[in-house]
Short mmCIF file of C-alpha atoms in Angstrom, two decimals:
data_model
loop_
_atom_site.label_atom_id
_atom_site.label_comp_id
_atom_site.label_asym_id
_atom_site.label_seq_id
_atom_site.Cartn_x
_atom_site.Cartn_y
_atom_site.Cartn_z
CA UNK A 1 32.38 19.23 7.40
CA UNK A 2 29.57 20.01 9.73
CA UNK A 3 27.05 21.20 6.76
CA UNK A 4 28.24 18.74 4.27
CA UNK A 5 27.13 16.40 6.82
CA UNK A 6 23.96 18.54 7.30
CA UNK A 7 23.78 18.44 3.72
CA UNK A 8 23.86 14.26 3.04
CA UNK A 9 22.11 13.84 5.47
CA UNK A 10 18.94 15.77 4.58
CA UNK A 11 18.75 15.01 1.00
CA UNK A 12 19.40 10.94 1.85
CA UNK A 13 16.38 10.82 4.01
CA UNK A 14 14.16 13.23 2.02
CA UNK A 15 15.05 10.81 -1.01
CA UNK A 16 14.62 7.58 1.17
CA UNK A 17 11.57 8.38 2.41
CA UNK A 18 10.43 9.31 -0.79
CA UNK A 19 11.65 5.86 -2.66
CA UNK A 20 10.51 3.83 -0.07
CA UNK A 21 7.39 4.67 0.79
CA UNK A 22 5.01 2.22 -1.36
CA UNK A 23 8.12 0.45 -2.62
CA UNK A 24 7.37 -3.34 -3.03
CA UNK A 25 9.76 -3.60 0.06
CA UNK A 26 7.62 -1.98 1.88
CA UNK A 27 4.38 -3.49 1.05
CA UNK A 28 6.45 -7.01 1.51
CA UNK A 29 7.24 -5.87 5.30
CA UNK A 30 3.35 -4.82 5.68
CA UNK A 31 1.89 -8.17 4.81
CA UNK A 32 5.24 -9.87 6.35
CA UNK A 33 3.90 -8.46 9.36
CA UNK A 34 0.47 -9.58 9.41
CA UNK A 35 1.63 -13.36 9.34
CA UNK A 36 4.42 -13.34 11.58
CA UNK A 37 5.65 -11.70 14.80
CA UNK A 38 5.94 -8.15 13.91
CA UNK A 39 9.48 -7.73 16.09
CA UNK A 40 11.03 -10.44 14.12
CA UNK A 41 9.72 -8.79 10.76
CA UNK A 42 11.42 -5.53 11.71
CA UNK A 43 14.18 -6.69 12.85
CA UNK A 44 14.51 -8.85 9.10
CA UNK A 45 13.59 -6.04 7.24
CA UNK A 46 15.66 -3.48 9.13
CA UNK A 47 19.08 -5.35 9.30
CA UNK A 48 18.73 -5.89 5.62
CA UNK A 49 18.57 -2.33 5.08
CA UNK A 50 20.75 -0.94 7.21
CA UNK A 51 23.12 -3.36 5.24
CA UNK A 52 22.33 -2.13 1.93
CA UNK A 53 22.78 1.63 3.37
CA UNK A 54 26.15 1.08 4.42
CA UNK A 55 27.06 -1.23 1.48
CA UNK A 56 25.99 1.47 -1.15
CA UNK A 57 27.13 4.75 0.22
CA UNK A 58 30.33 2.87 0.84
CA UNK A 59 30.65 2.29 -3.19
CA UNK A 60 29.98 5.81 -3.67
CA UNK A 61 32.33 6.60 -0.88
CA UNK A 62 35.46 5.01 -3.24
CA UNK A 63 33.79 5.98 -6.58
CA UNK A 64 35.67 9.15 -6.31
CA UNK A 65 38.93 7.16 -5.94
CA UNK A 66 38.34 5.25 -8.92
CA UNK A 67 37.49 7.87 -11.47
CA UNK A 68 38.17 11.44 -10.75
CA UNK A 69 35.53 13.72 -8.66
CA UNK A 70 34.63 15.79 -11.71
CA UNK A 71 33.23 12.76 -13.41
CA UNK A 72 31.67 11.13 -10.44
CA UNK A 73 30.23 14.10 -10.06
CA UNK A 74 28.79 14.70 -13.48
CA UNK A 75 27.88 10.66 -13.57
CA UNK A 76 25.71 11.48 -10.55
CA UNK A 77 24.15 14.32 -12.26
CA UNK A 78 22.52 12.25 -15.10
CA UNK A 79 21.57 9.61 -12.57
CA UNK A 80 19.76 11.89 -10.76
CA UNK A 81 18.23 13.58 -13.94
CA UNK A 82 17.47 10.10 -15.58
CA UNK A 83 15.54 8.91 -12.51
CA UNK A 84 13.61 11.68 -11.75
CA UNK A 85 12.41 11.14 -15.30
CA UNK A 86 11.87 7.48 -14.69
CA UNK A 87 9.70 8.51 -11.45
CA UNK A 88 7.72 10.83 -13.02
CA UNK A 89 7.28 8.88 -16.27
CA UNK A 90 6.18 5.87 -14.06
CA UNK A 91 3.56 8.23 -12.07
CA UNK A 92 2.16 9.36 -15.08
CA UNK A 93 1.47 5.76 -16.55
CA UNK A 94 0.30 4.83 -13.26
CA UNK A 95 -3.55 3.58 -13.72
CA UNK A 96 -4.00 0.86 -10.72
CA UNK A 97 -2.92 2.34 -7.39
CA UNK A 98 -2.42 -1.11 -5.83
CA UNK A 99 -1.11 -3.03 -7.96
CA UNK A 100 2.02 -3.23 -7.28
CA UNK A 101 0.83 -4.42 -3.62
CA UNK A 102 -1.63 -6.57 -5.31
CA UNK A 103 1.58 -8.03 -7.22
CA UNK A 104 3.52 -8.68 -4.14
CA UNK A 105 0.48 -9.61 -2.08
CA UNK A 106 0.07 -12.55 -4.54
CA UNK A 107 3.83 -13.82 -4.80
CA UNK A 108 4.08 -13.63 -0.37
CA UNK A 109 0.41 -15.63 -0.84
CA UNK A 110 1.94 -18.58 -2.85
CA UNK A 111 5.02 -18.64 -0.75
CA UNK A 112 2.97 -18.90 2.73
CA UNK A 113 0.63 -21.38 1.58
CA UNK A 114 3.34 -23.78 0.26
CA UNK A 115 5.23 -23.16 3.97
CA UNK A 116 2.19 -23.82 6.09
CA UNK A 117 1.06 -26.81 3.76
CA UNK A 118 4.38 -28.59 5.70
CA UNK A 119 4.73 -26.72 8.83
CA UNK A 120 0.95 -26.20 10.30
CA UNK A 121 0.95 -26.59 13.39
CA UNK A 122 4.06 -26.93 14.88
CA UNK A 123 5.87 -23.16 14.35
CA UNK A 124 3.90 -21.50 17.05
CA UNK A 125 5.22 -23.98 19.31
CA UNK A 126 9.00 -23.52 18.11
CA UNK A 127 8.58 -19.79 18.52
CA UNK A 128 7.73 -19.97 22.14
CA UNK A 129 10.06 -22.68 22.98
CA UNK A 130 12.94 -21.13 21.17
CA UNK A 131 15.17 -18.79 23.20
CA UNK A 132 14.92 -14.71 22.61
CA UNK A 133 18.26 -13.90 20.99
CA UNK A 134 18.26 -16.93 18.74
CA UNK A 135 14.67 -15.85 17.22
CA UNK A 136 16.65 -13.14 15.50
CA UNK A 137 18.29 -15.91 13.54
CA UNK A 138 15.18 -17.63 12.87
CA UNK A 139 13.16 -18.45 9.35
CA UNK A 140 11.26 -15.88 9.72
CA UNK A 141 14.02 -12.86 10.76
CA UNK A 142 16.04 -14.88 7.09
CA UNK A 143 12.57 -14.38 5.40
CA UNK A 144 12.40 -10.65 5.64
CA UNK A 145 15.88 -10.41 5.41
CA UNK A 146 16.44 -11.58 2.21
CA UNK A 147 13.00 -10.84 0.82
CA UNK A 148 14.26 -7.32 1.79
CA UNK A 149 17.76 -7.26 0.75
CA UNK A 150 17.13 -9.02 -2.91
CA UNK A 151 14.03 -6.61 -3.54
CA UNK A 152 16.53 -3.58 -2.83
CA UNK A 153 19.41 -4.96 -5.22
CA UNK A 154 19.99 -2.77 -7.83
CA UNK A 155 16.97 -0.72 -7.37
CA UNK A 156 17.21 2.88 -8.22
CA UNK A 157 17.31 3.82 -4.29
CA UNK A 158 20.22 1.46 -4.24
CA UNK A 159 21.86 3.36 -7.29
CA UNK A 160 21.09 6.74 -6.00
CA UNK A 161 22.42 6.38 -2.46
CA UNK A 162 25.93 5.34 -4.14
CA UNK A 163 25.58 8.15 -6.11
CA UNK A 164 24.73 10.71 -3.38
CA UNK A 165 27.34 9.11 -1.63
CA UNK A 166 30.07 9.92 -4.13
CA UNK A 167 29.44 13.72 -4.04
CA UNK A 168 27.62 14.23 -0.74
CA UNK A 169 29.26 13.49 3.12
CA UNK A 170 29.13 9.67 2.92
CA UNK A 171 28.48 9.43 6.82
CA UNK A 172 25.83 12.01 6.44
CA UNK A 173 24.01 9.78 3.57
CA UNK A 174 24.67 6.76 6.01
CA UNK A 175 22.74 8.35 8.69
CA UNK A 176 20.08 9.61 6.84
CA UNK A 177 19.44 6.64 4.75
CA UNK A 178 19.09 4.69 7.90
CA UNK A 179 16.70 7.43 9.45
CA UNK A 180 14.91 6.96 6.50
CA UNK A 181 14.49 3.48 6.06
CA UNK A 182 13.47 2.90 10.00
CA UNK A 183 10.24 5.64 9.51
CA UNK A 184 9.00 3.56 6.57
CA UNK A 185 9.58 -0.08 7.85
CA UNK A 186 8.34 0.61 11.43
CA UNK A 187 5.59 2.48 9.63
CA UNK A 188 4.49 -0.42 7.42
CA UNK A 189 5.09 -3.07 10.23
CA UNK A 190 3.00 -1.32 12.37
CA UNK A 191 0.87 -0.17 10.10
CA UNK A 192 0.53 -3.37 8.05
CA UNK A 193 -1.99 -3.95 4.95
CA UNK A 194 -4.91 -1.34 5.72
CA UNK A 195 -2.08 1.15 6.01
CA UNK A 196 -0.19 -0.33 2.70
CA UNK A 197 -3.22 0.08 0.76
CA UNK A 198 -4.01 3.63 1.66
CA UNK A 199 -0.69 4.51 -0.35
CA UNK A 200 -0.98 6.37 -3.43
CA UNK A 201 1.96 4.65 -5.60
CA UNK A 202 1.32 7.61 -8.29
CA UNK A 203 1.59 10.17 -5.87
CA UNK A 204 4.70 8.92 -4.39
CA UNK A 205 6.13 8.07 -8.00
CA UNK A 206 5.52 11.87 -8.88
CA UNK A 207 6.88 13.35 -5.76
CA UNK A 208 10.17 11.01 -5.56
CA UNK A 209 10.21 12.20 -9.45
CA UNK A 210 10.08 15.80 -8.54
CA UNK A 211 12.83 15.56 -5.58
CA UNK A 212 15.35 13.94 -7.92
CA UNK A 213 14.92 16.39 -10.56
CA UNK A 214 15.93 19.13 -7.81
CA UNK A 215 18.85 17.12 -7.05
CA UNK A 216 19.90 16.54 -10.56
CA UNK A 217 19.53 20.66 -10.83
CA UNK A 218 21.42 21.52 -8.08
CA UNK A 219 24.03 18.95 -8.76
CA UNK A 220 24.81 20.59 -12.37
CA UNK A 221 24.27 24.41 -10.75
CA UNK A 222 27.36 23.21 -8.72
CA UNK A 223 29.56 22.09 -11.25
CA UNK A 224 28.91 24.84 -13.01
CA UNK A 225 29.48 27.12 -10.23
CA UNK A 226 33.04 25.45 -9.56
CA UNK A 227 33.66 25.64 -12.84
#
Protein backbone atom coordinates (compact mmCIF):
# COMPACT_ATOMS: atom_id res chain seq x y z
CA UNK A 1 0.00 0.00 0.00
CA UNK A 2 2.67 2.29 1.23
CA UNK A 3 4.80 2.15 -2.24
CA UNK A 4 1.85 1.96 -4.46
CA UNK A 5 1.11 5.14 -2.88
CA UNK A 6 4.81 6.13 -3.27
CA UNK A 7 4.39 4.97 -6.64
CA UNK A 8 1.07 7.30 -7.87
CA UNK A 9 2.18 9.67 -6.34
CA UNK A 10 5.54 10.27 -8.02
CA UNK A 11 4.62 9.54 -11.50
CA UNK A 12 1.23 11.98 -11.09
CA UNK A 13 3.32 14.92 -10.22
CA UNK A 14 6.31 14.17 -12.50
CA UNK A 15 3.52 13.95 -15.32
CA UNK A 16 1.61 17.10 -13.97
CA UNK A 17 4.32 19.14 -13.82
CA UNK A 18 5.34 18.12 -17.03
CA UNK A 19 1.70 18.77 -18.82
CA UNK A 20 1.21 21.79 -17.16
CA UNK A 21 3.94 23.71 -17.39
CA UNK A 22 3.32 26.07 -20.60
CA UNK A 23 -0.18 24.60 -20.89
CA UNK A 24 -2.63 27.35 -22.12
CA UNK A 25 -3.96 27.04 -18.44
CA UNK A 26 -1.13 28.15 -17.31
CA UNK A 27 -0.33 31.00 -19.48
CA UNK A 28 -4.27 31.98 -18.83
CA UNK A 29 -3.42 32.14 -14.89
CA UNK A 30 -0.09 34.27 -15.80
CA UNK A 31 -1.83 37.05 -17.64
CA UNK A 32 -5.05 36.42 -15.26
CA UNK A 33 -2.75 37.56 -12.77
CA UNK A 34 -1.41 40.63 -14.14
CA UNK A 35 -5.04 42.18 -14.36
CA UNK A 36 -6.51 41.12 -11.28
CA UNK A 37 -5.63 40.45 -7.63
CA UNK A 38 -3.23 37.68 -7.80
CA UNK A 39 -4.88 35.82 -4.44
CA UNK A 40 -8.18 35.74 -6.09
CA UNK A 41 -6.52 34.33 -9.41
CA UNK A 42 -4.99 31.48 -7.43
CA UNK A 43 -7.49 30.76 -5.55
CA UNK A 44 -9.82 30.50 -9.19
CA UNK A 45 -7.33 28.66 -10.82
CA UNK A 46 -6.45 26.33 -7.93
CA UNK A 47 -10.03 25.25 -6.81
CA UNK A 48 -10.69 24.46 -10.41
CA UNK A 49 -7.94 22.12 -10.42
CA UNK A 50 -8.00 20.56 -7.46
CA UNK A 51 -11.60 19.73 -8.77
CA UNK A 52 -10.58 18.26 -11.92
CA UNK A 53 -7.82 16.13 -9.86
CA UNK A 54 -10.25 14.57 -7.74
CA UNK A 55 -12.96 14.31 -10.46
CA UNK A 56 -10.56 12.35 -12.86
CA UNK A 57 -8.61 10.01 -10.70
CA UNK A 58 -12.00 9.26 -9.24
CA UNK A 59 -13.15 7.90 -12.91
CA UNK A 60 -10.12 5.95 -13.06
CA UNK A 61 -10.65 4.90 -9.53
CA UNK A 62 -14.15 2.89 -10.79
CA UNK A 63 -12.77 2.17 -14.33
CA UNK A 64 -11.53 -1.01 -12.91
CA UNK A 65 -15.05 -1.83 -11.68
CA UNK A 66 -16.52 -1.34 -14.93
CA UNK A 67 -14.31 -3.36 -17.18
CA UNK A 68 -11.93 -5.81 -15.74
CA UNK A 69 -8.25 -4.67 -14.43
CA UNK A 70 -6.49 -6.50 -17.25
CA UNK A 71 -8.13 -4.28 -19.78
CA UNK A 72 -8.00 -1.08 -17.87
CA UNK A 73 -4.78 -1.83 -17.59
CA UNK A 74 -3.84 -2.51 -21.17
CA UNK A 75 -6.35 0.63 -22.20
CA UNK A 76 -3.96 2.71 -20.09
CA UNK A 77 -1.03 1.34 -21.80
CA UNK A 78 -1.92 2.70 -25.32
CA UNK A 79 -3.01 5.95 -23.74
CA UNK A 80 0.10 6.43 -22.39
CA UNK A 81 1.97 5.21 -25.62
CA UNK A 82 -0.42 7.31 -27.93
CA UNK A 83 0.29 10.52 -25.99
CA UNK A 84 3.72 10.37 -25.58
CA UNK A 85 3.63 10.20 -29.36
CA UNK A 86 1.26 13.11 -29.55
CA UNK A 87 3.84 15.15 -27.21
CA UNK A 88 6.66 14.44 -29.03
CA UNK A 89 5.04 14.75 -32.47
CA UNK A 90 3.73 18.23 -31.29
CA UNK A 91 7.44 19.26 -30.07
CA UNK A 92 8.81 18.38 -33.18
CA UNK A 93 6.32 20.57 -35.32
CA UNK A 94 6.78 23.18 -32.86
CA UNK A 95 8.21 26.41 -34.89
CA UNK A 96 6.80 29.56 -32.70
CA UNK A 97 7.68 29.14 -29.02
CA UNK A 98 4.93 31.56 -27.93
CA UNK A 99 2.36 31.07 -29.70
CA UNK A 100 0.31 29.32 -27.96
CA UNK A 101 0.62 32.25 -25.21
CA UNK A 102 0.33 34.65 -27.98
CA UNK A 103 -3.06 32.67 -28.79
CA UNK A 104 -4.39 32.91 -25.34
CA UNK A 105 -2.90 36.34 -24.70
CA UNK A 106 -5.21 37.55 -27.56
CA UNK A 107 -8.59 35.70 -26.61
CA UNK A 108 -8.04 37.06 -22.42
CA UNK A 109 -7.29 40.64 -24.49
CA UNK A 110 -10.76 40.71 -26.22
CA UNK A 111 -12.50 39.44 -23.18
CA UNK A 112 -10.95 42.30 -20.78
CA UNK A 113 -11.51 45.02 -23.06
CA UNK A 114 -15.21 44.20 -23.64
CA UNK A 115 -15.47 43.91 -19.45
CA UNK A 116 -13.77 47.19 -18.72
CA UNK A 117 -15.64 48.97 -21.71
CA UNK A 118 -18.85 48.56 -18.99
CA UNK A 119 -17.25 48.31 -15.71
CA UNK A 120 -14.26 51.11 -15.66
CA UNK A 121 -14.16 52.51 -12.88
CA UNK A 122 -16.21 51.16 -10.43
CA UNK A 123 -14.56 47.36 -9.68
CA UNK A 124 -11.69 48.65 -7.67
CA UNK A 125 -14.14 50.17 -5.48
CA UNK A 126 -16.33 46.86 -5.14
CA UNK A 127 -13.18 44.95 -4.35
CA UNK A 128 -12.31 46.99 -1.36
CA UNK A 129 -15.74 47.43 -0.15
CA UNK A 130 -16.63 43.82 -0.53
CA UNK A 131 -16.01 41.58 2.50
CA UNK A 132 -12.82 38.96 2.48
CA UNK A 133 -14.53 35.57 2.33
CA UNK A 134 -17.13 36.64 -0.18
CA UNK A 135 -14.22 37.83 -2.73
CA UNK A 136 -13.63 34.13 -3.18
CA UNK A 137 -17.03 34.04 -4.80
CA UNK A 138 -16.45 36.98 -6.81
CA UNK A 139 -16.24 37.56 -10.90
CA UNK A 140 -13.03 37.37 -10.87
CA UNK A 141 -12.35 33.97 -8.45
CA UNK A 142 -15.64 32.50 -11.39
CA UNK A 143 -13.27 33.92 -14.13
CA UNK A 144 -10.29 31.77 -13.41
CA UNK A 145 -12.35 29.17 -12.32
CA UNK A 146 -14.00 28.33 -15.23
CA UNK A 147 -11.43 29.68 -17.65
CA UNK A 148 -9.43 26.97 -15.77
CA UNK A 149 -11.74 24.16 -15.45
CA UNK A 150 -13.14 24.33 -19.29
CA UNK A 151 -9.42 24.68 -20.65
CA UNK A 152 -8.61 21.35 -18.62
CA UNK A 153 -11.80 19.35 -19.97
CA UNK A 154 -10.84 16.60 -21.83
CA UNK A 155 -7.30 17.54 -22.20
CA UNK A 156 -4.81 14.79 -22.35
CA UNK A 157 -3.65 15.59 -18.57
CA UNK A 158 -7.30 15.12 -17.81
CA UNK A 159 -7.29 11.67 -19.73
CA UNK A 160 -4.05 10.55 -18.32
CA UNK A 161 -4.72 11.19 -14.63
CA UNK A 162 -7.96 8.83 -15.05
CA UNK A 163 -5.84 6.56 -16.57
CA UNK A 164 -3.01 6.55 -13.98
CA UNK A 165 -5.66 6.43 -11.66
CA UNK A 166 -7.09 3.13 -12.84
CA UNK A 167 -3.79 1.19 -12.42
CA UNK A 168 -1.83 3.35 -9.97
CA UNK A 169 -2.94 4.14 -5.94
CA UNK A 170 -5.79 6.56 -6.74
CA UNK A 171 -5.06 8.62 -3.43
CA UNK A 172 -1.47 8.65 -4.36
CA UNK A 173 -2.37 10.22 -8.00
CA UNK A 174 -4.78 12.59 -5.97
CA UNK A 175 -2.00 13.90 -3.97
CA UNK A 176 0.42 14.23 -6.46
CA UNK A 177 -1.70 15.75 -9.06
CA UNK A 178 -2.57 18.40 -6.58
CA UNK A 179 1.24 18.87 -5.62
CA UNK A 180 1.64 19.28 -9.06
CA UNK A 181 -0.80 21.60 -10.14
CA UNK A 182 -0.09 24.13 -6.97
CA UNK A 183 3.99 24.42 -8.20
CA UNK A 184 2.81 25.48 -11.66
CA UNK A 185 -0.17 27.86 -10.82
CA UNK A 186 1.61 29.60 -7.88
CA UNK A 187 4.55 29.62 -10.26
CA UNK A 188 2.76 31.37 -13.13
CA UNK A 189 0.72 33.68 -10.73
CA UNK A 190 3.65 34.80 -9.26
CA UNK A 191 5.59 34.68 -11.95
CA UNK A 192 3.10 36.16 -14.44
CA UNK A 193 3.86 37.08 -18.29
CA UNK A 194 7.81 37.71 -18.26
CA UNK A 195 7.94 34.33 -16.58
CA UNK A 196 5.19 32.73 -19.16
CA UNK A 197 7.18 33.82 -21.99
CA UNK A 198 10.50 32.45 -20.91
CA UNK A 199 8.81 28.88 -21.42
CA UNK A 200 10.02 26.76 -24.07
CA UNK A 201 6.56 25.03 -25.25
CA UNK A 202 8.88 22.59 -27.51
CA UNK A 203 10.97 21.70 -24.80
CA UNK A 204 8.23 20.92 -22.50
CA UNK A 205 6.21 19.14 -25.41
CA UNK A 206 9.38 16.82 -25.88
CA UNK A 207 10.04 16.13 -22.29
CA UNK A 208 6.19 15.46 -21.26
CA UNK A 209 6.58 13.21 -24.64
CA UNK A 210 9.52 11.37 -23.30
CA UNK A 211 7.96 10.77 -19.62
CA UNK A 212 4.84 9.20 -21.09
CA UNK A 213 6.63 6.95 -23.30
CA UNK A 214 8.43 5.57 -19.99
CA UNK A 215 5.14 5.13 -18.54
CA UNK A 216 3.58 3.47 -21.46
CA UNK A 217 6.92 1.03 -21.23
CA UNK A 218 6.72 0.23 -17.88
CA UNK A 219 3.03 -0.19 -17.94
CA UNK A 220 3.32 -3.10 -20.72
CA UNK A 221 6.77 -4.53 -18.86
CA UNK A 222 4.16 -5.12 -16.04
CA UNK A 223 1.58 -6.86 -17.73
CA UNK A 224 3.87 -8.81 -19.18
CA UNK A 225 5.60 -9.59 -16.07
CA UNK A 226 2.14 -10.71 -14.40
CA UNK A 227 1.48 -12.48 -17.16
Amino acid sequence: MGLSLIEGFTKSLAMTVLSEIGDKTFFAAAILAMRHPRKLVLAGCLASLIVMTILSASLGWVAPNLISRKWSHHVTTVLFFGFGLWSLWEGFKEESESEELAEVEAKLNADWKAETGSNKGSDDLKKQQRPFLTQFFSPIFLKAFSITFFGEWGDKSQIATIGLASDENPFGVVLGGIIGQALCTTAAVIGGKSLASQISEKMVALSSGILFLVFGVQSFLSAAGES
